[in-house]
mmCIF file of C-alpha atoms in Angstrom:
data_model
loop_
_atom_site.group_PDB
_atom_site.id
_atom_site.type_symbol
_atom_site.label_atom_id
_atom_site.label_comp_id
_atom_site.label_asym_id
_atom_site.label_seq_id
_atom_site.Cartn_x
_atom_site.Cartn_y
_atom_site.Cartn_z
ATOM 1 C CA MET A 3 58.617 161.942 60.400
ATOM 2 C CA LEU A 4 54.934 161.682 59.519
ATOM 3 C CA ALA A 5 53.677 163.602 56.551
ATOM 4 C CA VAL A 6 50.263 162.162 55.729
ATOM 5 C CA VAL A 7 46.791 161.783 57.172
ATOM 6 C CA LEU A 8 44.555 158.943 55.975
ATOM 7 C CA THR A 9 40.895 158.895 56.917
ATOM 8 C CA ALA A 10 39.661 155.748 55.221
ATOM 9 C CA ALA A 11 40.829 152.162 55.171
ATOM 10 C CA GLY A 12 43.026 151.332 52.223
ATOM 11 C CA CYS A 13 43.607 154.952 51.188
ATOM 12 C CA GLY A 14 46.828 155.938 49.519
ATOM 13 C CA THR A 15 48.560 154.445 46.512
ATOM 14 C CA ASP A 16 52.007 154.472 48.075
ATOM 15 C CA SER A 17 51.275 152.023 50.889
ATOM 16 C CA GLU A 18 53.406 148.937 51.123
ATOM 17 C CA PRO A 19 51.527 145.669 50.817
ATOM 18 C CA GLY A 20 51.705 142.687 53.075
ATOM 19 C CA GLY A 21 53.878 142.956 56.125
ATOM 20 C CA SER A 22 53.868 140.528 58.978
ATOM 21 C CA PRO A 23 50.906 140.755 61.279
ATOM 22 C CA GLY A 24 50.353 142.056 64.701
ATOM 23 C CA THR A 25 51.702 143.442 67.875
ATOM 24 C CA GLY A 26 55.285 142.709 68.685
ATOM 25 C CA SER A 27 56.197 141.318 65.280
ATOM 26 C CA ALA A 28 58.304 143.203 62.783
ATOM 27 C CA GLY A 29 57.170 143.556 59.198
ATOM 28 C CA SER A 30 59.288 144.048 56.109
ATOM 29 C CA ALA A 31 58.514 145.046 52.559
ATOM 30 C CA GLY A 32 56.249 142.597 50.775
ATOM 31 C CA LYS A 33 55.552 141.844 47.139
ATOM 32 C CA ASP A 34 53.856 144.388 44.931
ATOM 33 C CA ASP A 35 50.699 142.295 44.600
ATOM 34 C CA ARG A 36 49.128 141.642 47.971
ATOM 35 C CA PRO A 37 47.806 138.067 48.240
ATOM 36 C CA LYS A 38 44.129 137.595 48.926
ATOM 37 C CA SER A 39 43.258 136.814 52.537
ATOM 38 C CA PRO A 40 41.852 133.346 53.178
ATOM 39 C CA ALA A 41 38.266 132.947 54.313
ATOM 40 C CA GLY A 42 37.905 133.541 58.040
ATOM 41 C CA SER A 43 40.965 135.785 58.271
ATOM 42 C CA LEU A 44 41.007 139.066 60.196
ATOM 43 C CA THR A 45 42.890 142.257 59.371
ATOM 44 C CA TRP A 46 43.238 145.634 61.066
ATOM 45 C CA GLU A 47 42.759 148.215 58.284
ATOM 46 C CA PHE A 48 43.926 151.806 58.737
ATOM 47 C CA GLU A 49 40.984 154.096 59.460
ATOM 48 C CA HIS A 50 43.069 157.135 60.399
ATOM 49 C CA ILE A 51 46.796 157.918 60.635
ATOM 50 C CA ALA A 52 47.547 161.096 62.592
ATOM 51 C CA ASP A 53 50.125 163.514 61.208
ATOM 52 C CA TYR A 54 52.577 163.501 64.116
ATOM 53 C CA SER A 55 54.892 161.082 65.891
ATOM 54 C CA GLY A 56 53.338 159.715 69.063
ATOM 55 C CA ASP A 57 50.525 157.498 70.240
ATOM 56 C CA LEU A 58 46.792 157.282 70.766
ATOM 57 C CA ALA A 59 46.492 156.395 74.431
ATOM 58 C CA ASP A 60 42.735 155.718 74.506
ATOM 59 C CA VAL A 61 39.645 155.634 72.305
ATOM 60 C CA ALA A 62 35.870 155.712 72.848
ATOM 61 C CA VAL A 63 33.184 154.990 70.268
ATOM 62 C CA LEU A 64 29.723 156.418 70.918
ATOM 63 C CA ALA A 65 28.587 156.045 67.289
ATOM 64 C CA GLU A 66 30.002 155.849 63.756
ATOM 65 C CA ASP A 67 29.900 159.650 63.699
ATOM 66 C CA ASP A 68 31.060 160.307 67.256
ATOM 67 C CA ILE A 69 34.491 158.815 67.978
ATOM 68 C CA TRP A 70 37.030 160.264 70.413
ATOM 69 C CA ALA A 71 40.699 159.457 71.002
ATOM 70 C CA VAL A 72 43.361 160.807 73.370
ATOM 71 C CA GLY A 73 46.616 161.629 71.603
ATOM 72 C CA THR A 74 50.139 162.206 72.885
ATOM 73 C CA GLU A 75 53.165 163.442 70.932
ATOM 74 C CA ASN A 76 56.786 162.376 71.151
ATOM 75 C CA ASN A 77 57.906 165.972 71.627
ATOM 76 C CA GLY A 78 59.168 165.928 75.209
ATOM 77 C CA GLU A 79 55.963 167.518 76.503
ATOM 78 C CA SER A 80 53.536 165.789 78.864
ATOM 79 C CA ASN A 81 50.436 167.540 77.524
ATOM 80 C CA ALA A 82 47.852 165.529 75.589
ATOM 81 C CA HIS A 83 45.094 166.450 73.129
ATOM 82 C CA LEU A 84 41.885 164.979 71.713
ATOM 83 C CA LEU A 85 41.029 163.713 68.251
ATOM 84 C CA HIS A 86 37.350 163.701 67.243
ATOM 85 C CA TYR A 87 35.610 162.088 64.272
ATOM 86 C CA ASP A 88 32.163 163.532 63.480
ATOM 87 C CA GLY A 89 31.299 161.287 60.537
ATOM 88 C CA THR A 90 33.062 163.413 57.940
ATOM 89 C CA LYS A 91 36.564 164.188 59.205
ATOM 90 C CA TRP A 92 39.017 163.815 62.075
ATOM 91 C CA LYS A 93 39.772 167.013 63.953
ATOM 92 C CA ARG A 94 42.363 167.749 66.617
ATOM 93 C CA GLU A 95 40.949 169.474 69.697
ATOM 94 C CA PRO A 96 42.417 170.689 73.017
ATOM 95 C CA LEU A 97 41.469 169.036 76.273
ATOM 96 C CA PRO A 98 38.258 170.560 77.693
ATOM 97 C CA GLU A 99 38.651 173.317 80.265
ATOM 98 C CA ALA A 100 36.469 171.348 82.654
ATOM 99 C CA LEU A 101 39.213 168.717 83.000
ATOM 100 C CA GLY A 102 41.746 168.857 85.787
ATOM 101 C CA ASP A 103 45.489 168.653 85.312
ATOM 102 C CA SER A 104 46.989 165.234 84.547
ATOM 103 C CA THR A 105 50.500 163.969 84.984
ATOM 104 C CA TYR A 106 49.636 161.430 82.315
ATOM 105 C CA ALA A 107 47.238 161.416 79.378
ATOM 106 C CA PRO A 108 43.595 161.463 80.563
ATOM 107 C CA LEU A 109 41.356 158.438 80.083
ATOM 108 C CA LEU A 110 38.030 158.118 78.261
ATOM 109 C CA GLU A 111 35.182 156.243 79.966
ATOM 110 C CA GLU A 112 31.934 155.336 78.202
ATOM 111 C CA VAL A 113 29.025 155.732 80.641
ATOM 112 C CA GLY A 114 25.882 154.276 79.172
ATOM 113 C CA GLY A 115 25.110 154.500 75.480
ATOM 114 C CA GLU A 116 25.247 158.266 75.032
ATOM 115 C CA ALA A 117 27.563 159.771 77.662
ATOM 116 C CA LEU A 118 31.341 159.936 77.714
ATOM 117 C CA TRP A 119 33.520 160.922 80.665
ATOM 118 C CA LEU A 120 37.108 162.117 80.467
ATOM 119 C CA ARG A 121 39.149 161.761 83.641
ATOM 120 C CA PRO A 122 42.604 162.848 84.780
ATOM 121 C CA GLN A 123 45.140 160.324 85.972
ATOM 122 C CA GLY A 124 48.358 160.531 87.923
ATOM 123 C CA SER A 125 47.709 163.914 89.544
ATOM 124 C CA GLU A 126 48.727 164.376 93.169
ATOM 125 C CA ASP A 127 46.468 167.430 93.480
ATOM 126 C CA GLY A 128 43.335 166.364 95.345
ATOM 127 C CA ALA A 129 41.260 169.067 93.671
ATOM 128 C CA ALA A 130 42.498 168.162 90.182
ATOM 129 C CA VAL A 131 41.552 164.488 90.454
ATOM 130 C CA ARG A 132 37.975 165.579 91.170
ATOM 131 C CA ARG A 133 37.727 167.557 87.933
ATOM 132 C CA TRP A 134 36.229 165.238 85.326
ATOM 133 C CA ALA A 135 34.684 166.301 82.001
ATOM 134 C CA GLN A 136 31.654 164.827 80.208
ATOM 135 C CA TRP A 137 30.578 164.840 76.550
ATOM 136 C CA ASP A 138 26.840 164.775 75.843
ATOM 137 C CA GLY A 139 27.090 164.541 72.068
ATOM 138 C CA THR A 140 27.266 168.297 71.628
ATOM 139 C CA ARG A 141 29.623 169.830 74.154
ATOM 140 C CA TRP A 142 31.980 169.173 77.055
ATOM 141 C CA SER A 143 30.996 170.141 80.596
ATOM 142 C CA THR A 144 31.959 169.291 84.159
ATOM 143 C CA VAL A 145 30.932 165.935 85.663
ATOM 144 C CA PRO A 146 28.957 167.144 88.691
ATOM 145 C CA SER A 147 29.697 164.134 90.922
ATOM 146 C CA PRO A 148 32.854 162.263 89.926
ATOM 147 C CA PRO A 149 34.030 159.406 92.150
ATOM 148 C CA PRO A 150 36.135 160.470 95.143
ATOM 149 C CA GLY A 151 39.817 159.661 95.318
ATOM 150 C CA ASN A 152 42.409 158.884 92.657
ATOM 151 C CA VAL A 153 40.546 156.297 90.578
ATOM 152 C CA GLY A 154 42.207 153.226 89.120
ATOM 153 C CA ASP A 155 39.950 150.728 87.362
ATOM 154 C CA PHE A 156 36.569 152.133 86.278
ATOM 155 C CA GLU A 157 33.653 149.948 85.121
ATOM 156 C CA ALA A 158 30.288 151.366 84.013
ATOM 157 C CA ALA A 159 27.429 148.941 83.466
ATOM 158 C CA GLY A 160 25.207 151.980 82.855
ATOM 159 C CA PRO A 161 24.759 155.595 83.977
ATOM 160 C CA ASP A 162 23.208 154.388 87.258
ATOM 161 C CA ASP A 163 25.554 151.483 87.949
ATOM 162 C CA ILE A 164 29.243 152.428 88.055
ATOM 163 C CA TRP A 165 32.102 150.892 90.020
ATOM 164 C CA ALA A 166 35.541 152.448 90.564
ATOM 165 C CA LEU A 167 38.606 151.374 92.514
ATOM 166 C CA ASP A 168 40.051 154.356 94.356
ATOM 167 C CA SER A 169 42.664 152.381 96.282
ATOM 168 C CA GLU A 170 43.711 148.755 96.603
ATOM 169 C CA ARG A 171 41.195 148.148 99.377
ATOM 170 C CA THR A 172 38.246 150.434 98.606
ATOM 171 C CA ALA A 173 35.743 150.564 95.751
ATOM 172 C CA GLN A 174 33.185 153.271 95.039
ATOM 173 C CA HIS A 175 29.699 152.556 93.677
ATOM 174 C CA TRP A 176 27.425 155.061 91.920
ATOM 175 C CA ASP A 177 23.681 154.283 91.926
ATOM 176 C CA GLY A 178 22.618 157.335 89.953
ATOM 177 C CA THR A 179 22.297 159.488 93.040
ATOM 178 C CA ARG A 180 25.428 159.171 95.161
ATOM 179 C CA TRP A 181 28.747 157.399 95.589
ATOM 180 C CA THR A 182 29.007 154.740 98.293
ATOM 181 C CA THR A 183 32.371 153.594 99.649
ATOM 182 C CA THR A 184 32.798 149.841 100.066
ATOM 183 C CA ARG A 185 35.698 148.025 101.730
ATOM 184 C CA LEU A 186 37.442 145.116 99.990
ATOM 185 C CA PRO A 187 38.820 142.097 101.925
ATOM 186 C CA TYR A 188 42.131 142.183 100.007
ATOM 187 C CA GLY A 189 44.056 144.428 97.672
ATOM 188 C CA ALA A 190 42.425 144.576 94.229
ATOM 189 C CA SER A 191 43.710 145.638 90.813
ATOM 190 C CA ASP A 192 40.752 144.943 88.526
ATOM 191 C CA LEU A 193 36.940 144.815 88.514
ATOM 192 C CA ALA A 194 34.310 143.161 86.324
ATOM 193 C CA VAL A 195 30.578 143.862 86.467
ATOM 194 C CA VAL A 196 28.549 140.792 85.513
ATOM 195 C CA GLY A 197 25.152 142.260 86.365
ATOM 196 C CA PRO A 198 23.221 144.047 89.101
ATOM 197 C CA ASP A 199 24.606 142.992 92.490
ATOM 198 C CA ASP A 200 27.100 140.678 90.776
ATOM 199 C CA VAL A 201 30.581 142.202 90.690
ATOM 200 C CA TRP A 202 34.035 140.615 90.914
ATOM 201 C CA ALA A 203 37.392 142.016 92.006
ATOM 202 C CA VAL A 204 40.787 140.317 91.799
ATOM 203 C CA GLY A 205 44.234 141.024 93.199
ATOM 204 C CA SER A 206 46.487 139.454 95.813
ATOM 205 C CA ARG A 207 46.646 138.802 99.547
ATOM 206 C CA SER A 208 49.563 138.845 101.961
ATOM 207 C CA THR A 209 47.889 136.950 104.831
ATOM 208 C CA GLY A 210 46.376 133.516 105.170
ATOM 209 C CA PRO A 211 47.297 130.110 103.722
ATOM 210 C CA GLY A 212 50.376 129.948 101.521
ATOM 211 C CA THR A 213 51.661 133.452 102.246
ATOM 212 C CA GLN A 214 54.616 132.491 104.453
ATOM 213 C CA ILE A 215 57.925 130.923 103.394
ATOM 214 C CA GLU A 216 58.928 128.293 105.924
ATOM 215 C CA GLY A 217 62.213 128.978 107.690
ATOM 216 C CA SER A 218 62.350 132.649 106.762
ATOM 217 C CA GLY A 219 60.500 135.830 107.538
ATOM 218 C CA ASP A 220 59.727 136.478 103.897
ATOM 219 C CA GLY A 221 56.221 136.471 102.502
ATOM 220 C CA TYR A 222 54.763 134.906 99.372
ATOM 221 C CA SER A 223 51.687 136.832 98.185
ATOM 222 C CA GLN A 224 48.870 134.710 96.776
ATOM 223 C CA PRO A 225 46.042 135.230 94.246
ATOM 224 C CA ALA A 226 42.867 136.698 95.716
ATOM 225 C CA SER A 227 39.325 137.192 94.462
ATOM 226 C CA MET A 228 36.295 138.920 95.954
ATOM 227 C CA HIS A 229 32.609 139.053 95.085
ATOM 228 C CA TRP A 230 29.960 141.728 95.667
ATOM 229 C CA ASP A 231 26.496 140.275 96.213
ATOM 230 C CA GLY A 232 24.588 143.513 96.645
ATOM 231 C CA THR A 233 25.306 143.940 100.348
ATOM 232 C CA SER A 234 29.040 143.451 100.894
ATOM 233 C CA TRP A 235 32.318 142.221 99.437
ATOM 234 C CA LYS A 236 33.176 138.656 100.410
ATOM 235 C CA ALA A 237 36.488 136.879 99.980
ATOM 236 C CA VAL A 238 36.274 133.884 97.643
ATOM 237 C CA GLU A 239 38.580 130.893 98.011
ATOM 238 C CA THR A 240 41.135 131.144 95.225
ATOM 239 C CA PRO A 241 43.692 128.508 94.133
ATOM 240 C CA GLN A 242 47.187 129.111 95.474
ATOM 241 C CA ALA A 243 50.256 129.305 93.249
ATOM 242 C CA ARG A 244 53.685 128.153 94.383
ATOM 243 C CA PHE A 245 56.998 127.264 92.777
ATOM 244 C CA GLU A 246 58.628 123.963 93.604
ATOM 245 C CA GLU A 247 61.500 123.973 96.096
ATOM 246 C CA PRO A 248 64.009 125.484 96.129
ATOM 247 C CA LEU A 249 61.964 128.659 95.809
ATOM 248 C CA PRO A 250 63.350 131.415 93.562
ATOM 249 C CA PRO A 251 64.118 134.846 95.112
ATOM 250 C CA GLU A 252 61.185 136.993 96.258
ATOM 251 C CA PRO A 253 58.344 134.928 94.789
ATOM 252 C CA SER A 254 54.880 136.467 94.501
ATOM 253 C CA ALA A 255 51.613 135.491 92.868
ATOM 254 C CA GLY A 256 48.449 137.427 92.091
ATOM 255 C CA LEU A 257 45.600 138.077 89.697
ATOM 256 C CA GLY A 258 45.708 141.169 87.514
ATOM 257 C CA GLN A 259 42.605 140.865 85.347
ATOM 258 C CA VAL A 260 39.028 139.641 85.659
ATOM 259 C CA PHE A 261 36.810 139.407 82.565
ATOM 260 C CA ALA A 262 33.079 138.714 82.316
ATOM 261 C CA LEU A 263 31.886 136.996 79.150
ATOM 262 C CA ASP A 264 28.553 137.931 77.586
ATOM 263 C CA SER A 265 27.236 134.569 78.807
ATOM 264 C CA GLY A 266 27.942 135.597 82.408
ATOM 265 C CA GLU A 267 30.947 133.306 82.794
ATOM 266 C CA VAL A 268 33.793 134.944 84.726
ATOM 267 C CA ARG A 269 37.484 134.403 84.013
ATOM 268 C CA ALA A 270 40.553 135.615 85.898
ATOM 269 C CA TYR A 271 44.192 135.950 84.855
ATOM 270 C CA GLY A 272 47.459 136.510 86.677
ATOM 271 C CA SER A 273 50.994 135.288 87.214
ATOM 272 C CA ASN A 274 53.334 133.550 89.633
ATOM 273 C CA SER A 275 56.699 135.284 89.310
ATOM 274 C CA PHE A 276 59.866 136.239 91.211
ATOM 275 C CA ASN A 277 62.891 138.554 91.166
ATOM 276 C CA HIS A 278 64.785 137.427 88.089
ATOM 277 C CA GLY A 279 68.539 137.499 87.608
ATOM 278 C CA GLU A 280 69.685 136.453 91.078
ATOM 279 C CA VAL A 281 70.152 132.704 90.596
ATOM 280 C CA GLU A 282 71.028 130.251 87.860
ATOM 281 C CA ASN A 283 68.564 127.682 86.553
ATOM 282 C CA GLU A 284 65.588 129.961 87.045
ATOM 283 C CA PRO A 285 62.106 128.492 86.717
ATOM 284 C CA ALA A 286 59.751 129.961 84.150
ATOM 285 C CA ASP A 287 57.087 132.423 85.276
ATOM 286 C CA GLU A 288 53.716 130.723 85.568
ATOM 287 C CA PHE A 289 50.599 132.021 83.813
ATOM 288 C CA ILE A 290 47.448 131.762 85.936
ATOM 289 C CA GLN A 291 44.088 131.399 84.145
ATOM 290 C CA LEU A 292 40.974 130.553 86.105
ATOM 291 C CA ARG A 293 37.289 130.106 85.352
ATOM 292 C CA TRP A 294 34.394 130.406 87.788
ATOM 293 C CA ASP A 295 32.166 127.330 87.356
ATOM 294 C CA GLY A 296 29.347 128.685 89.498
ATOM 295 C CA SER A 297 30.655 127.440 92.820
ATOM 296 C CA LYS A 298 34.465 127.501 92.669
ATOM 297 C CA TRP A 299 37.475 128.584 90.619
ATOM 298 C CA VAL A 300 38.856 125.942 88.242
ATOM 299 C CA GLU A 301 41.738 125.968 85.773
ATOM 300 C CA GLN A 302 40.853 127.122 82.291
ATOM 301 C CA GLU A 303 41.625 124.893 79.345
ATOM 302 C CA GLY A 304 44.800 126.095 77.678
ATOM 303 C CA ALA A 305 44.385 127.939 74.375
ATOM 304 C CA PRO A 306 46.205 126.642 71.282
ATOM 305 C CA GLY A 307 49.133 128.213 69.435
ATOM 306 C CA GLY A 308 49.774 131.912 69.780
ATOM 307 C CA CYS A 309 46.597 132.360 71.849
ATOM 308 C CA ALA A 310 48.192 130.582 74.812
ATOM 309 C CA ARG A 311 49.070 132.823 77.767
ATOM 310 C CA ARG A 312 47.051 135.733 76.330
ATOM 311 C CA THR A 313 44.236 137.640 77.999
ATOM 312 C CA PRO A 314 40.905 138.845 76.549
ATOM 313 C CA VAL A 315 40.356 142.484 75.608
ATOM 314 C CA GLY A 316 36.947 142.172 73.941
ATOM 315 C CA GLN A 317 34.238 139.782 72.799
ATOM 316 C CA ASP A 318 31.915 139.555 69.807
ATOM 317 C CA ASP A 319 29.436 136.920 68.692
ATOM 318 C CA LYS A 320 32.148 134.737 67.137
ATOM 319 C CA GLY A 321 34.870 134.685 69.784
ATOM 320 C CA LEU A 322 37.325 136.601 71.949
ATOM 321 C CA PHE A 323 39.794 139.327 71.033
ATOM 322 C CA LEU A 324 43.080 138.709 72.875
ATOM 323 C CA ASP A 325 45.986 141.001 73.658
ATOM 324 C CA GLY A 326 48.746 141.153 71.062
ATOM 325 C CA ASN A 327 46.308 141.161 68.102
ATOM 326 C CA TRP A 328 45.092 137.582 68.425
ATOM 327 C CA TYR A 329 41.560 136.170 68.212
ATOM 328 C CA MET A 330 40.164 132.941 69.682
ATOM 329 C CA THR A 331 37.053 131.683 67.912
ATOM 330 C CA ASP A 332 34.216 130.031 69.789
ATOM 331 C CA ASP A 333 35.027 126.762 68.018
ATOM 332 C CA GLY A 334 38.606 126.785 69.354
ATOM 333 C CA ARG A 335 40.624 128.214 66.450
ATOM 334 C CA CYS A 336 43.463 130.647 67.201
ATOM 335 C CA VAL A 337 43.695 133.397 64.572
ATOM 336 C CA LYS A 338 46.372 136.064 64.233
ATOM 337 C CA ILE A 339 44.867 139.433 63.298
ATOM 338 C CA LYS A 340 46.937 140.749 60.405
ATOM 339 C CA ARG A 341 47.775 144.351 59.586
ATOM 340 C CA HIS A 342 49.129 146.427 56.723
ATOM 341 C CA ARG A 343 52.319 148.445 56.572
ATOM 342 C CA LEU A 344 52.248 152.233 56.727
ATOM 343 C CA PRO A 345 52.201 154.263 53.504
ATOM 344 C CA LEU A 346 55.654 155.378 52.402
ATOM 345 C CA SER A 347 54.475 158.994 52.604
ATOM 346 C CA THR A 348 54.478 158.741 56.416
ATOM 347 C CA GLY A 349 58.269 158.479 56.323
ATOM 348 C CA ALA A 350 58.289 154.737 56.966
ATOM 349 C CA ARG A 351 60.848 153.226 54.602
ATOM 350 C CA LYS A 352 60.490 149.940 52.719
ATOM 351 C CA GLY A 353 63.103 148.205 54.842
ATOM 352 C CA SER A 354 61.706 149.389 58.189
ATOM 353 C CA ASN A 355 60.458 147.042 60.882
ATOM 354 C CA GLN A 356 56.878 147.857 61.880
ATOM 355 C CA SER A 357 54.679 146.586 64.707
ATOM 356 C CA LEU A 358 51.145 147.492 65.725
ATOM 357 C CA TRP A 359 50.453 148.232 69.401
ATOM 358 C CA LEU A 360 46.808 148.836 70.291
ATOM 359 C CA GLU A 361 45.827 150.440 73.599
ATOM 360 C CA GLU A 362 42.063 149.886 73.299
ATOM 361 C CA ILE A 363 39.506 148.245 71.032
ATOM 362 C CA HIS A 364 35.750 148.938 71.006
ATOM 363 C CA ARG A 365 32.691 147.766 69.127
ATOM 364 C CA VAL A 366 30.812 150.465 67.223
ATOM 365 C CA PRO A 367 27.402 150.520 68.992
ATOM 366 C CA GLY A 368 24.584 148.883 67.058
ATOM 367 C CA THR A 369 26.944 147.284 64.542
ATOM 368 C CA GLY A 370 29.344 144.385 64.189
ATOM 369 C CA GLU A 371 32.197 146.792 63.444
ATOM 370 C CA TRP A 372 35.265 147.091 65.710
ATOM 371 C CA LEU A 373 37.750 149.960 66.041
ATOM 372 C CA GLY A 374 41.117 150.020 67.794
ATOM 373 C CA ALA A 375 43.598 152.777 68.629
ATOM 374 C CA GLY A 376 47.288 152.899 69.452
ATOM 375 C CA HIS A 377 50.372 153.301 67.297
ATOM 376 C CA VAL A 378 52.542 151.634 64.697
ATOM 377 C CA GLN A 379 56.141 151.539 65.904
ATOM 378 C CA VAL A 380 58.537 152.123 63.021
ATOM 379 C CA ASN A 381 62.128 151.062 63.663
ATOM 380 C CA GLN A 382 64.516 152.203 60.975
ATOM 381 C CA SER A 383 68.021 153.600 60.794
ATOM 382 C CA GLY A 384 68.265 157.274 61.714
ATOM 383 C CA ASP A 385 64.577 158.099 61.972
ATOM 384 C CA PRO A 386 62.451 155.751 64.092
ATOM 385 C CA PHE A 387 59.001 157.000 65.077
ATOM 386 C CA GLY A 388 55.554 156.029 66.284
ATOM 387 C CA ALA A 389 52.555 156.636 64.025
ATOM 388 C CA PRO A 390 49.281 157.175 65.943
ATOM 389 C CA VAL A 391 46.560 155.116 64.273
ATOM 390 C CA VAL A 392 42.897 154.195 64.446
ATOM 391 C CA VAL A 393 42.198 150.832 62.824
ATOM 392 C CA ARG A 394 39.023 149.021 61.755
ATOM 393 C CA LEU A 395 38.587 145.261 61.728
ATOM 394 C CA LYS A 396 38.012 143.633 58.343
ATOM 395 C CA ARG A 397 36.709 140.063 58.120
ATOM 396 C CA GLU A 398 37.168 137.788 55.118
ATOM 397 C CA GLY A 399 34.496 135.171 54.535
#
């Protein structure tokens, strides 16, 4: 059970040193003297540890003194709350009254440099999904014109250029005045805005080349990509994915993420998988990673080491942040982002296994600083728990 709140990196004299790094890896008690990090290493330092068992489901960073996070508790209740940092302290706050009901924790969306929207998710009430809240730096109020429908992916290039998926086949665009509904050629799961009139969507298709299994009535969905050129969405030829014969049960392939680099290069990621457990000698799932070369999709070069088969979650001027607390430098080095163990005062024992799971990371505007939010999972006999945390990236060298 948590019993401490830290509000600065490295606070607390009862923290355990060392620990193994990163998401999905268990740490154990280290030596009393923490070794110095080598030059070029990266570490997530604790910025804030909330005083309850649960998770931080989302985070938004408007400035060093205006940071918001959505918190959930492991108390059997579905209700969420907000955490706000105003430059001096973290404070727990209720969800704004302007927000509609959510089956799940609401999501934070940064809209331009100064506005923040908070939206419900998972509600089946048509009126509730249209109740969004906005923070203007001083107070919460109602978003006067939220996107219609139950929004999935949401991408804001600025307050007058917002895209939102409200179903697999429709996307909404906000131009600062009104929302316009656009129809997608195929089902989409993710969007990326490269620039004005340059937007990508990826997903899968169930018709066309490669979608039928010869000799049976079963289908084989294939990766799909679409591009918005300012007038309409157009299907883009996308490489097919297919297992060798004999095909495993219920195969399907698709793209689940599209990511635009600061340079304008576009990358897409997905998988070719099947229904596991029905046959012996199963093939391995295939990781799909594509790059748009300006005229067609081509295979990306594979990343080395632990960066292989990982997808980007952020970019700075030195490289790419990847899921699972990894970092790929621009010169091709794969770096594991390390972490510290929780202070003993949180209830995490010396022999516990700990792993860091981040939901979101964001750059602090106008700086080279990065913050992340999620939880540290503590597995220990009799009293496992999740510690909600905000972390800050520390670079050595």
